[in-house]
Coordinates of C-alpha atoms in Angstrom, one line a residue:
X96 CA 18.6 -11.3 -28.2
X97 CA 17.6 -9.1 -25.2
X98 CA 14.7 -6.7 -25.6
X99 CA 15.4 -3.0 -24.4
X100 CA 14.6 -1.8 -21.2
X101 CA 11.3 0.3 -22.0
X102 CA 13.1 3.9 -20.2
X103 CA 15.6 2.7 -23.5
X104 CA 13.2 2.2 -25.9
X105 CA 11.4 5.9 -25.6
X106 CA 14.2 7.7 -26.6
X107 CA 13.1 7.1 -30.0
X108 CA 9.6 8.3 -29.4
X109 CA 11.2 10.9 -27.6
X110 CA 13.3 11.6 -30.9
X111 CA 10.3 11.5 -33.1
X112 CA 8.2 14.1 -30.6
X113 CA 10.9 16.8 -30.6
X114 CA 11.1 16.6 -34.6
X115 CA 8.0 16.8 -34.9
X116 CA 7.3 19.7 -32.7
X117 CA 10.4 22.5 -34.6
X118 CA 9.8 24.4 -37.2
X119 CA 9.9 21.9 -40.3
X120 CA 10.2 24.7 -42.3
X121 CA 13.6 25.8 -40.9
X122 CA 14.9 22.3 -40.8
X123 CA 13.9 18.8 -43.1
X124 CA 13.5 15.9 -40.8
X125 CA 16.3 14.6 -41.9
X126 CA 18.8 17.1 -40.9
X127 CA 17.4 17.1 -37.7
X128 CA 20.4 16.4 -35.1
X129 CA 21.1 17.2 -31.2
X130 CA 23.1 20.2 -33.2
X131 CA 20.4 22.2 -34.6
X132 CA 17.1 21.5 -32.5
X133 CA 16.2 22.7 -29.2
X134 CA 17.9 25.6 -29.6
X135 CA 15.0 28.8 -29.3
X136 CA 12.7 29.4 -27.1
X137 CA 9.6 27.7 -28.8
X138 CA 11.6 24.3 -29.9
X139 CA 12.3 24.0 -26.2
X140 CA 8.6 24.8 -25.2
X141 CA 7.7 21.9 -27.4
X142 CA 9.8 19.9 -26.0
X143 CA 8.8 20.6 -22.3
X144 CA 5.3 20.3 -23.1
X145 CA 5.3 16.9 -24.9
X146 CA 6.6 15.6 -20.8
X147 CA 3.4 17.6 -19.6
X148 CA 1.4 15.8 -22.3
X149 CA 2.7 12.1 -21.4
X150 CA 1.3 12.8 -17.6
X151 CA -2.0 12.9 -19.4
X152 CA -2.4 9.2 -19.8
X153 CA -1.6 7.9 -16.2
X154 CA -3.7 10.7 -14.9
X155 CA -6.4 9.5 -17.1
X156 CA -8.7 9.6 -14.2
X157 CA -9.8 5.9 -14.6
X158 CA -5.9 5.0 -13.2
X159 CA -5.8 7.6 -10.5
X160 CA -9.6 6.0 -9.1
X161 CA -8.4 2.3 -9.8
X162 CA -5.4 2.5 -7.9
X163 CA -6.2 4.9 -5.4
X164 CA -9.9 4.1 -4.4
X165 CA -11.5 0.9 -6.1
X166 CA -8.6 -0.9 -4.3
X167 CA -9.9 0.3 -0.5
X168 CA -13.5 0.9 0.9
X169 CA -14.3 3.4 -1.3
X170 CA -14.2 2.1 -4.7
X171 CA -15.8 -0.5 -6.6
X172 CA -15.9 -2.2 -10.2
X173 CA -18.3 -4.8 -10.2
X174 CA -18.4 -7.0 -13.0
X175 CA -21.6 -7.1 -15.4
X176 CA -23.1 -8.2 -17.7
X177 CA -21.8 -5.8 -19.9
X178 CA -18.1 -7.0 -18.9
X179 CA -15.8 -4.6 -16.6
X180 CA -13.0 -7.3 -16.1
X181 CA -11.7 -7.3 -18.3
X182 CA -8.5 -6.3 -17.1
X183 CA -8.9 -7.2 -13.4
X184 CA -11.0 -4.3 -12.5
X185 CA -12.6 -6.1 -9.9
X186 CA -9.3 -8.0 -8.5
X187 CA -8.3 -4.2 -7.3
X188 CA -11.4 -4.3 -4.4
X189 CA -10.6 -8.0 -4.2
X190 CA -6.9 -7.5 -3.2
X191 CA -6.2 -10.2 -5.5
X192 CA -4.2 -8.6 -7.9
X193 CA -1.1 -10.0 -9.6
X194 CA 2.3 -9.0 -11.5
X195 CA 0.3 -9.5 -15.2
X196 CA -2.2 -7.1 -14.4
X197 CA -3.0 -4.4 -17.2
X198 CA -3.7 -1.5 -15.4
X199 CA -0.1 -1.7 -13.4
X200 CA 1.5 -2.3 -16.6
X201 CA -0.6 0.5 -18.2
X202 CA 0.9 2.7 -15.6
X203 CA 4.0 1.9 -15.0
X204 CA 4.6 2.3 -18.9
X205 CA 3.2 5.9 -18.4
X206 CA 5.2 7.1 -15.6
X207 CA 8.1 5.8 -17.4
X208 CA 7.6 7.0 -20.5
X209 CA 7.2 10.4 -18.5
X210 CA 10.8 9.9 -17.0
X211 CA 12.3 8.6 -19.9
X212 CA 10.8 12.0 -22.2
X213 CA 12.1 13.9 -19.4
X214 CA 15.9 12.7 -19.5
X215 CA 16.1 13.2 -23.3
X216 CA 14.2 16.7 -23.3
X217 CA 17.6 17.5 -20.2
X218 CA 20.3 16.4 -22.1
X219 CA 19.2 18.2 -25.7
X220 CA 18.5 21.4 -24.5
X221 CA 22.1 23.0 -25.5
X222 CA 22.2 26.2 -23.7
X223 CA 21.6 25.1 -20.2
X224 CA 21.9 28.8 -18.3
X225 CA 19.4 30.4 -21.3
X226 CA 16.8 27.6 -20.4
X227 CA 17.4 26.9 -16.7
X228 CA 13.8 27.1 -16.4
X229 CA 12.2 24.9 -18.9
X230 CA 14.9 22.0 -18.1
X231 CA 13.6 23.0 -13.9
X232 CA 10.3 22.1 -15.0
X233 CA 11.9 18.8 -16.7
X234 CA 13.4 17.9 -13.7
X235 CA 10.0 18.6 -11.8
X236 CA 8.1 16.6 -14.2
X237 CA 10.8 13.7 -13.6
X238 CA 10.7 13.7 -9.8
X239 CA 6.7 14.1 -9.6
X240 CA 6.7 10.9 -12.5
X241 CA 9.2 9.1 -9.8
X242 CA 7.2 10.4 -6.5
X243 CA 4.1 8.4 -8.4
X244 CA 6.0 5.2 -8.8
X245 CA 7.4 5.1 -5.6
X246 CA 3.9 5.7 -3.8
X247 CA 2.5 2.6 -6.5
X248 CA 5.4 0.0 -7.1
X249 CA 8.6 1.5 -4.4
X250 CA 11.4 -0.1 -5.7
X251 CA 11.6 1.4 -8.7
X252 CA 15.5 2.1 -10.9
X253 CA 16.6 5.3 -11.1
X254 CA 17.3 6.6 -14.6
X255 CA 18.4 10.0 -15.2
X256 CA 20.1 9.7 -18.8
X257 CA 18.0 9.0 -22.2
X258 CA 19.9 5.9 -23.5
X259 CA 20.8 2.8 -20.9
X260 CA 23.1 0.4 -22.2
X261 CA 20.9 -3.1 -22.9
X262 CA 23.3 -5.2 -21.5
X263 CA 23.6 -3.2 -18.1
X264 CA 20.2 -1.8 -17.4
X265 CA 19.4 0.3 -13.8
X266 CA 18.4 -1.9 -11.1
X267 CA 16.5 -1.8 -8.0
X268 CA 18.9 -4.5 -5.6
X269 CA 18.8 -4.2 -2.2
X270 CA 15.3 -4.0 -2.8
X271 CA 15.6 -2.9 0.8
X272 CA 16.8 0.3 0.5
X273 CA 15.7 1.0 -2.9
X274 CA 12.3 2.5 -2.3
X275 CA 14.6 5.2 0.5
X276 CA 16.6 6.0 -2.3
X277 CA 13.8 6.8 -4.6
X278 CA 12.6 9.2 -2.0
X279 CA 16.1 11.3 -1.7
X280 CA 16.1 11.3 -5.1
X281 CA 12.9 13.1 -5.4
X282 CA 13.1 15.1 -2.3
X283 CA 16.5 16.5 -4.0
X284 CA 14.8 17.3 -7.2
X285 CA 12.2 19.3 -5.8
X286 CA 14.0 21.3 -3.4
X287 CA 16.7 22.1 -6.5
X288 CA 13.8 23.2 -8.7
X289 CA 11.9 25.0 -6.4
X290 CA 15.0 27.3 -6.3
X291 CA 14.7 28.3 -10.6
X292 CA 10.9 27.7 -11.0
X293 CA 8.6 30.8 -10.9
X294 CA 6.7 32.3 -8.6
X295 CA 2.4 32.1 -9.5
X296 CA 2.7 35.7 -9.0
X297 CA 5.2 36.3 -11.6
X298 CA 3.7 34.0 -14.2
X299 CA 0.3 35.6 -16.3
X300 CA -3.1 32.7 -16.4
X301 CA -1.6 31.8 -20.2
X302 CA 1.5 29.8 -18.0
X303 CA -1.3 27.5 -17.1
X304 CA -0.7 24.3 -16.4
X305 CA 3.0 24.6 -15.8
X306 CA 4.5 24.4 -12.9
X307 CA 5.0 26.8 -10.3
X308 CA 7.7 27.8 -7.3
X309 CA 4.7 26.6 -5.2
X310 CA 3.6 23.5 -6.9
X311 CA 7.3 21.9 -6.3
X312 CA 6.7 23.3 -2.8
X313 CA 2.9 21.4 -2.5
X314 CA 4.8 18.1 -3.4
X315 CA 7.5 18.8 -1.3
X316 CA 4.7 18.7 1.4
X317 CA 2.9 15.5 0.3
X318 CA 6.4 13.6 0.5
X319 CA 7.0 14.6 3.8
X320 CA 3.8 13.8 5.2
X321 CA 4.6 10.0 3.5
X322 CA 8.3 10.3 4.7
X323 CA 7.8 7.5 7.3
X324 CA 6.2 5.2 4.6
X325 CA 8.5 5.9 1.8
X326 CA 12.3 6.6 4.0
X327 CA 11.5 4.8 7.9
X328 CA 11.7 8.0 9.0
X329 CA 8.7 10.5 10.1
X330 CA 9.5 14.0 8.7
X331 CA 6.2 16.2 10.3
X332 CA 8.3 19.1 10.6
X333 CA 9.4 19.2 6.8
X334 CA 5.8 19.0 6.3
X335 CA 5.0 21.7 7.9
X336 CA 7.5 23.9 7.0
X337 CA 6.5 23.1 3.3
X338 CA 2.8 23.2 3.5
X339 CA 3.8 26.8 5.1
X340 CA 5.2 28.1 2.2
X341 CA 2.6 27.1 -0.1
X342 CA -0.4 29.3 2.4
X343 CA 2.0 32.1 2.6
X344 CA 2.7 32.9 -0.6
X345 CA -0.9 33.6 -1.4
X346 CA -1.1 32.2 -4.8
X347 CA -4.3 30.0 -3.2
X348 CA -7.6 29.4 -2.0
X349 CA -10.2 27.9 -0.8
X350 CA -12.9 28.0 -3.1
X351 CA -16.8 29.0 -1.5
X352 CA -18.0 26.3 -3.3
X353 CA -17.1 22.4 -3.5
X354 CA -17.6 19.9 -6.1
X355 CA -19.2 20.5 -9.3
X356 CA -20.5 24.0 -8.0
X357 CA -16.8 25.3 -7.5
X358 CA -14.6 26.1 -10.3
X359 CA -12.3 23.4 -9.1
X360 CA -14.0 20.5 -10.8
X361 CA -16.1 22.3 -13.4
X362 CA -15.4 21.4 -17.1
X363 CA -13.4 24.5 -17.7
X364 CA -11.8 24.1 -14.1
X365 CA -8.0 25.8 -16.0
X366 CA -9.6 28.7 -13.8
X367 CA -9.4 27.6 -10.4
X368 CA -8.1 29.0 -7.3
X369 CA -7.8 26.1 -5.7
X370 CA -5.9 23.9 -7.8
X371 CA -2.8 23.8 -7.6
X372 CA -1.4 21.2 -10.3
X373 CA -3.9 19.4 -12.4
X374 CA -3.8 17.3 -15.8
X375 CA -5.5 18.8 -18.9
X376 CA -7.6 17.4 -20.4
X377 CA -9.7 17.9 -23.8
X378 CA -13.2 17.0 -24.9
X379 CA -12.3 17.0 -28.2
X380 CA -11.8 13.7 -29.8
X381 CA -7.9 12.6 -30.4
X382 CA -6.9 15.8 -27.6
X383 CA -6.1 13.6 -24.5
X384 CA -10.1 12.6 -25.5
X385 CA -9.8 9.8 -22.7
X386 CA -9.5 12.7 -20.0
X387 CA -12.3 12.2 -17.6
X388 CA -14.2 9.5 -18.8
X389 CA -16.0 9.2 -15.1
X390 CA -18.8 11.5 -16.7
X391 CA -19.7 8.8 -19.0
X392 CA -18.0 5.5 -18.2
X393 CA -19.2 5.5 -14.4
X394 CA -23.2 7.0 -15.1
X395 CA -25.7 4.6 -15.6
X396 CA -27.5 5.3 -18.7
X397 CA -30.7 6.9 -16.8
X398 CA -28.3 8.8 -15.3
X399 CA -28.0 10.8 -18.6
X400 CA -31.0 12.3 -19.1
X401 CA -30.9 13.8 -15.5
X402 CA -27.5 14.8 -15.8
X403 CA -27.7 16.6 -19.5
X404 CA -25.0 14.5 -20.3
X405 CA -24.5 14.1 -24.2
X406 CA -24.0 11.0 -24.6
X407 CA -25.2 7.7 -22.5
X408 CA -23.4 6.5 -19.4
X409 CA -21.8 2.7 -19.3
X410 CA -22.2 2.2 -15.6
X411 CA -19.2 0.8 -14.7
X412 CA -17.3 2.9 -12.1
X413 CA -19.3 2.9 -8.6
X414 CA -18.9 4.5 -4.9
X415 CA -19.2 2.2 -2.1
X416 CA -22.7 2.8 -0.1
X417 CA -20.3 2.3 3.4
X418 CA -18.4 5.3 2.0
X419 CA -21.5 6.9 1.6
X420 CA -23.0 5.7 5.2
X421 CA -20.3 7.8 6.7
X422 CA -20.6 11.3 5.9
X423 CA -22.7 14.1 8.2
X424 CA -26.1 13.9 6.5
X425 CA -25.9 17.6 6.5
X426 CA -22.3 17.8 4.5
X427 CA -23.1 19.1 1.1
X428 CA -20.4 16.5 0.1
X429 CA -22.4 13.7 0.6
X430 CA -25.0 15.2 -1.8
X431 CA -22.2 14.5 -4.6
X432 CA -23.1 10.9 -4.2
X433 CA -26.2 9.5 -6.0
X434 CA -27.9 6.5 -4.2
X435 CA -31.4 5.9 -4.4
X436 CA -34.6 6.7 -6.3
X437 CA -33.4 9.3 -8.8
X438 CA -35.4 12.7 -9.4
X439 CA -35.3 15.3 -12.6
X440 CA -34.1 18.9 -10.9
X441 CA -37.7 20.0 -11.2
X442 CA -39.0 16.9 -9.0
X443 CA -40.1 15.0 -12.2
X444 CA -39.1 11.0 -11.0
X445 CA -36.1 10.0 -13.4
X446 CA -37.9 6.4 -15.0
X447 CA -36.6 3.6 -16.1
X448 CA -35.4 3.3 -19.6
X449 CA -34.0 7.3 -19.7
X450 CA -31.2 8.2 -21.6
X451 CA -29.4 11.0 -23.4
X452 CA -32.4 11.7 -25.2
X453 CA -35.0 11.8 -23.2
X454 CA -36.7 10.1 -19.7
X455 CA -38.3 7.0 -19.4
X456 CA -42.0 6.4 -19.6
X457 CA -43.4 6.5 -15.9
X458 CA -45.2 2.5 -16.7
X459 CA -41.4 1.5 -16.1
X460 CA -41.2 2.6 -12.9
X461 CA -38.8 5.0 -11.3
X462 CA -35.0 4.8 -11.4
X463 CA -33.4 3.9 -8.6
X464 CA -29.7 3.5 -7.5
X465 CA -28.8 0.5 -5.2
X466 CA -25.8 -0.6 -3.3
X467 CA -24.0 -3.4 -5.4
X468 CA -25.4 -7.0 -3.9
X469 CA -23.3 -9.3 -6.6
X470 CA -19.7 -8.2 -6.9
X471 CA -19.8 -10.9 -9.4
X472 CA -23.1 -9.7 -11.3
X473 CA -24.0 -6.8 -10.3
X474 CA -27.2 -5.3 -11.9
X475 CA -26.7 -1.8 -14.1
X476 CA -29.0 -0.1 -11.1
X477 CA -26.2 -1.4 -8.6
X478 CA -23.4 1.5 -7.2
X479 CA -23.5 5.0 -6.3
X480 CA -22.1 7.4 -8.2
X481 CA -20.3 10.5 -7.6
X482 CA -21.5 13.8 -9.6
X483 CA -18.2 15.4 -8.0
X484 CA -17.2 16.3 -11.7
X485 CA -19.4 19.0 -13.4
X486 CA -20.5 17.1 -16.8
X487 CA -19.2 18.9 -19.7
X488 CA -21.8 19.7 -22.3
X489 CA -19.3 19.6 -25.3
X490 CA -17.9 16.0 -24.1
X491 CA -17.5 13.7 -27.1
X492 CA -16.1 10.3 -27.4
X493 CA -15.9 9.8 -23.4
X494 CA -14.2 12.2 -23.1
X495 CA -14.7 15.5 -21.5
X496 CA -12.6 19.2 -20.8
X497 CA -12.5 19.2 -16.5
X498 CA -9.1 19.0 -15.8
X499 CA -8.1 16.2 -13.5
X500 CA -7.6 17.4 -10.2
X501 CA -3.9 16.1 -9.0
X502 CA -3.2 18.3 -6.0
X503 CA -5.0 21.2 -4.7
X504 CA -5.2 23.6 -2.2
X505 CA -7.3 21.8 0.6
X506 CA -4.9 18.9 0.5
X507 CA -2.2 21.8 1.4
X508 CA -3.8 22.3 4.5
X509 CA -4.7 19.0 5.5
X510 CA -2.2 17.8 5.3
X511 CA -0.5 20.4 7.4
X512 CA -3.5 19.8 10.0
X513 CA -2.5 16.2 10.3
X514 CA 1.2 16.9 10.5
X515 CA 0.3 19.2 13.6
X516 CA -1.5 16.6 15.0
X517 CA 0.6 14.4 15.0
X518 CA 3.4 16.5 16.3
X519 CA 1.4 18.1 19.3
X520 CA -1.5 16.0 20.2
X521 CA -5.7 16.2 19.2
X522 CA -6.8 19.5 18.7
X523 CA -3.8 21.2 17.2
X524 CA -5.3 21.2 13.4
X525 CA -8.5 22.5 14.1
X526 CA -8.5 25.7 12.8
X527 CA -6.8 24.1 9.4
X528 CA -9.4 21.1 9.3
X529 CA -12.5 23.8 9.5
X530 CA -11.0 26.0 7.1
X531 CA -11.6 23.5 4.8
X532 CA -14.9 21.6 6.2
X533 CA -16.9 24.9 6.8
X534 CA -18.4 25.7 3.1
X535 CA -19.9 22.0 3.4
X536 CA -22.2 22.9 5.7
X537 CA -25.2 25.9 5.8
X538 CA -25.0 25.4 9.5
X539 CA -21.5 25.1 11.0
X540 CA -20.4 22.3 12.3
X541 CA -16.9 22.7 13.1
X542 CA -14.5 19.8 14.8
X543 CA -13.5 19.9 18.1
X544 CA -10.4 18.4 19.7
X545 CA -9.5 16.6 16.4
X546 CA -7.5 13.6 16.4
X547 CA -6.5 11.5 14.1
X548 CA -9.4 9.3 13.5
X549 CA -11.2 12.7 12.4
X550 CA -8.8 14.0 10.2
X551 CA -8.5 10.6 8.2
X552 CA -12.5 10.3 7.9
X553 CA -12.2 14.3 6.7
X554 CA -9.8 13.5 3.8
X555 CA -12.3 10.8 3.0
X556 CA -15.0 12.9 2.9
X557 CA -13.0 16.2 1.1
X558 CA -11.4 13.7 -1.4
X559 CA -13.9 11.5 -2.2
X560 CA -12.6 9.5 -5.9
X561 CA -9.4 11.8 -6.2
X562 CA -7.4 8.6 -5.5
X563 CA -6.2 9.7 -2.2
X564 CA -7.7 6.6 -0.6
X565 CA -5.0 3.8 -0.5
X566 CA -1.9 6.0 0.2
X567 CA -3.2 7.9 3.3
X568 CA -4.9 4.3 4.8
X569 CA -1.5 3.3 4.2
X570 CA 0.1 6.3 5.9
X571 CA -2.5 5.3 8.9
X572 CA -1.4 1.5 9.0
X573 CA -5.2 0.8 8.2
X574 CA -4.7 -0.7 4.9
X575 CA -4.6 -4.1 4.8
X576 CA -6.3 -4.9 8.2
X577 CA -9.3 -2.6 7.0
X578 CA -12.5 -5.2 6.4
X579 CA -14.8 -4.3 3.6
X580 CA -17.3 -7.1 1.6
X581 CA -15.0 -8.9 -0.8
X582 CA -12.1 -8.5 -0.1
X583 CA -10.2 -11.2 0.1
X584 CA -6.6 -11.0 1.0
X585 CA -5.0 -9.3 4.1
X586 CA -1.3 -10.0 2.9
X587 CA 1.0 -6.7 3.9
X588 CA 3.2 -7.4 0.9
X589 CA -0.1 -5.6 -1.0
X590 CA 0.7 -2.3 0.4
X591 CA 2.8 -1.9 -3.0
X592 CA 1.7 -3.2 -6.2
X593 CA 3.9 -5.4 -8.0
X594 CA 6.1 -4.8 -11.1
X595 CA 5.1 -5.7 -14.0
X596 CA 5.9 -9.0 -14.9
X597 CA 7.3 -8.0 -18.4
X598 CA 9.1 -5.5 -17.0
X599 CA 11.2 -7.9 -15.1
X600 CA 11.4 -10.5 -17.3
X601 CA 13.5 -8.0 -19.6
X602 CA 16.0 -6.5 -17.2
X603 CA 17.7 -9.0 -15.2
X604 CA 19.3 -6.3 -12.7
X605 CA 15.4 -5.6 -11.6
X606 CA 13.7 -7.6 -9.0
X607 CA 9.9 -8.3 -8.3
X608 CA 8.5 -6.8 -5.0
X609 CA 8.0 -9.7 -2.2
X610 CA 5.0 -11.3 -2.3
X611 CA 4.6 -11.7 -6.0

């Protein structure tokens, strides 16, 4: 017998989510039928937000970093002696990554689950012109789920109904033109929804995180500024136009502050100016608990103590010391980045043996944070690590309350810098570039005559562990011909990551990506 297709199979949790969420006192479960739920205004809210809710595990922030930044120069997992690989962390820097590995099937499984919640919460919603908005924001949550999968895997099926037939599931054949159609399909979403969602300005802080007129517009932007990559065909222009709309309608800014001093990463970040679509998280346990687990999964256990961190770090997560080696030693941003021996606020050395409850006696010398030497062994003093994050003081279980940044303001206008330069020649995003760069710096330092080598090593520097990495060195055709220690592979088939294998084993109409 053939399994179901997994976008089959969540109609069922789907089912069970939107029971769940009515009013149990109005209806039993078992008279619950597409005829009498999601019919007022708060069953349909439930519904909607369960779709928000299912983003929360792919944008666990341990996905976005793995995918986005372990796999390039910036990230690393080493392997040691407490574990950490044991599900390939360390074949991502490696670029030895296969169709069985568990963080693609991990995500893949998310994103669909998001489209396949998505499809059911459209079709049950019964009075379509009462609830245009709510199934505009279904649609949005769909297209952004599908925008994700094609930047990661490409040739992924379009589904856009809750229940496929087993016997004839979607397929992704000519793989060739698959990924192009992926990309009209979301381009079309977004511009229809952008038409019924609301404008920030109409919508009160309680609408947080839903989105906005302007946060289909912001994507909008980011898939034009990948058009090339994703369709063949370069769409700077639609970039612009996009990015445009987003800085004129105010609803924005750049905050005077970066990092863990601006509200944009703190642990109650809901606030921010700057953000304009972000996953929420919780620190408390069982509440999307496994939001940002960088706070304690990637801190060494010294790191702790310095940090006020309640609970000890495992060490895992690291920043590459060539990432590091690049930055202005006068940009703040770089400060983010611990390397080094390690000192209490007060100047007190941070000693070996610190942790959560209290530091180290100074006989064990001082703690200090090396570059990994052994990608294979690495010591639990070995990799960087980025205090980007504020550390949340009520975190509990590793979990933690900062919101994880998905796309925010600064990307807006970089991204409409590059488009400009690309369009017109070095120089042309300056102004945009140094709207962003000047709160890193007490003296200005403003760029001059930027081209695009600048505005690629700006990105890094602005989005340092946002998991930005891989998708604009692809948009730059560095890559796969970009040489870091250990890695191994230069194959150009790795500029998407393969389909799970059990995905493909169960649908026969859907073909592995060459090279795997």
């Amino acid at each position: 017998m053939k399994k179901f297709n997994f976008l089959y199979r969540i109609l069922f949790a789907s089912l069970i989510f939107s029971m769940a969420c009515t009013d149990l006192s109005e209806v039993p479960y078992n008279h619950l039928s597409p005829d009498n739920f999601n019919k007022t205004k708060k069953q349909v809210e439930a519904t909607v937000k369960g779709v928000y809710e299912s983003l929360a595990s792919p944008h666990d922030w341990r996905y976005s970093f793995m995918h986005g930044d372990v796999s390039t120069d910036m990230g690393i997992i080493p392997t040691r002696a407490g574990g950490w690989n044991s599900s390939g962390e360390r074949n991502y820097h490696e670029h030895s990554w296969d169709a069985g590995m568990e963080y693609n099937r991990r995500v893949y499984y998310f994103y669909s689950t998001t489209i396949g919640k998505a499809n059911f919460g459209i079709e049950v919603i019964q009075d379509k012109e009462k609830f245009y908005q709510e199934i505009a924001e279904l649609r949005f949550l769909r297209a952004f789920a599908y925008l994700q999968m094609m930047d990661l895997f490409g040739n992924v099926p379009i589904v856009t109904t809750a229940v496929q037939d087993p016997n004839a599931l979607a397929g992704n054949a000519p793989l060739e033109e698959q990924r192009a159609k992926v990309f009209q399909f979301v381009e079309e979403e977004l511009l229809a929804v952008a038409e019924e969602l609301p404008a920030k300005k109409d919508v009160d802080a309680g609408y947080y995180p839903r989105a906005t007129q302007e946060t289909a517009w912001g994507f909008l932007a980011k898939l034009y500024l990948n058009a090339e990559v994703y369709s063949g065909q370069a769409r700077w222009a639609d970039c612009i136009t996009y990015c445009d709309k987003v800085i004129d309608s105010g609803a924005f800014s750049i905050t005077s502050e970066y990092g863990s001093l601006s509200e944009a990463f703190r642990y109650d970040n809901q606030r921010s100016e700057e953000n304009i679509f972000t996953s929420v998280k919780s620190s408390l346990a069982g509440g999307q608990s496994n939001a940002l687990i960088c706070n304690s999964l990637q801190m060494q256990i010294e790191l702790s103590w310095k940090l006020q961190m309640p609970q000890n770090g495992w060490g895992g997560f690291s920043v590459m010391k060539s990432h590091y080696d690049k930055y202005d030693e006068d940009d703040y941003r770089r400060s983010l980045i611990l390397y080094g021996p390690q000192f209490m606020d007060d100047g007190t050395p941070l000693y070996n043996g610190a942790n959560r409850d209290g530091n180290g006696k100074p006989e064990n010398g001082q703690f200090e944070i090396t570059e990994v030497f052994d990608i294979m062994d690495a010591a639990a003093s070995e990799g960087l690590k980025s205090t980007k994050y504020q550390v949340d003081p009520d975190q509990m279980s590793g979990g933690a309350s900062n919101d994880v940044v998905i796309l925010r303001y600064a990307d807006i206008l970089l991204s409409k810098a590059e488009a400009l330069i690309r369009q017109n020649g070095i120089g042309a995003g300056d102004d945009l570039i140094n709207q962003v760069r000047a709160r890193n710096f007490e003296t200005p330092k403003p760029l001059i005559n930027a081209g695009l080598d600048e505005i690629l090593l700006e990105r890094e520097f602005e989005f340092s562990i946002e998991g930005h990495r891989r998708t604009d060195l692809i948009r730059f055709g560095k890559f796969i011909n970009l040489d870091y220690k250990w890695k191994q592979n230069k194959d150009s088939f790795r500029k998407l990551y393969p389909i799970p294998l059990d995905e493909v084993d169960r649908n026969i109409n859907l073909f592995q990506n060459p090279g795997y």
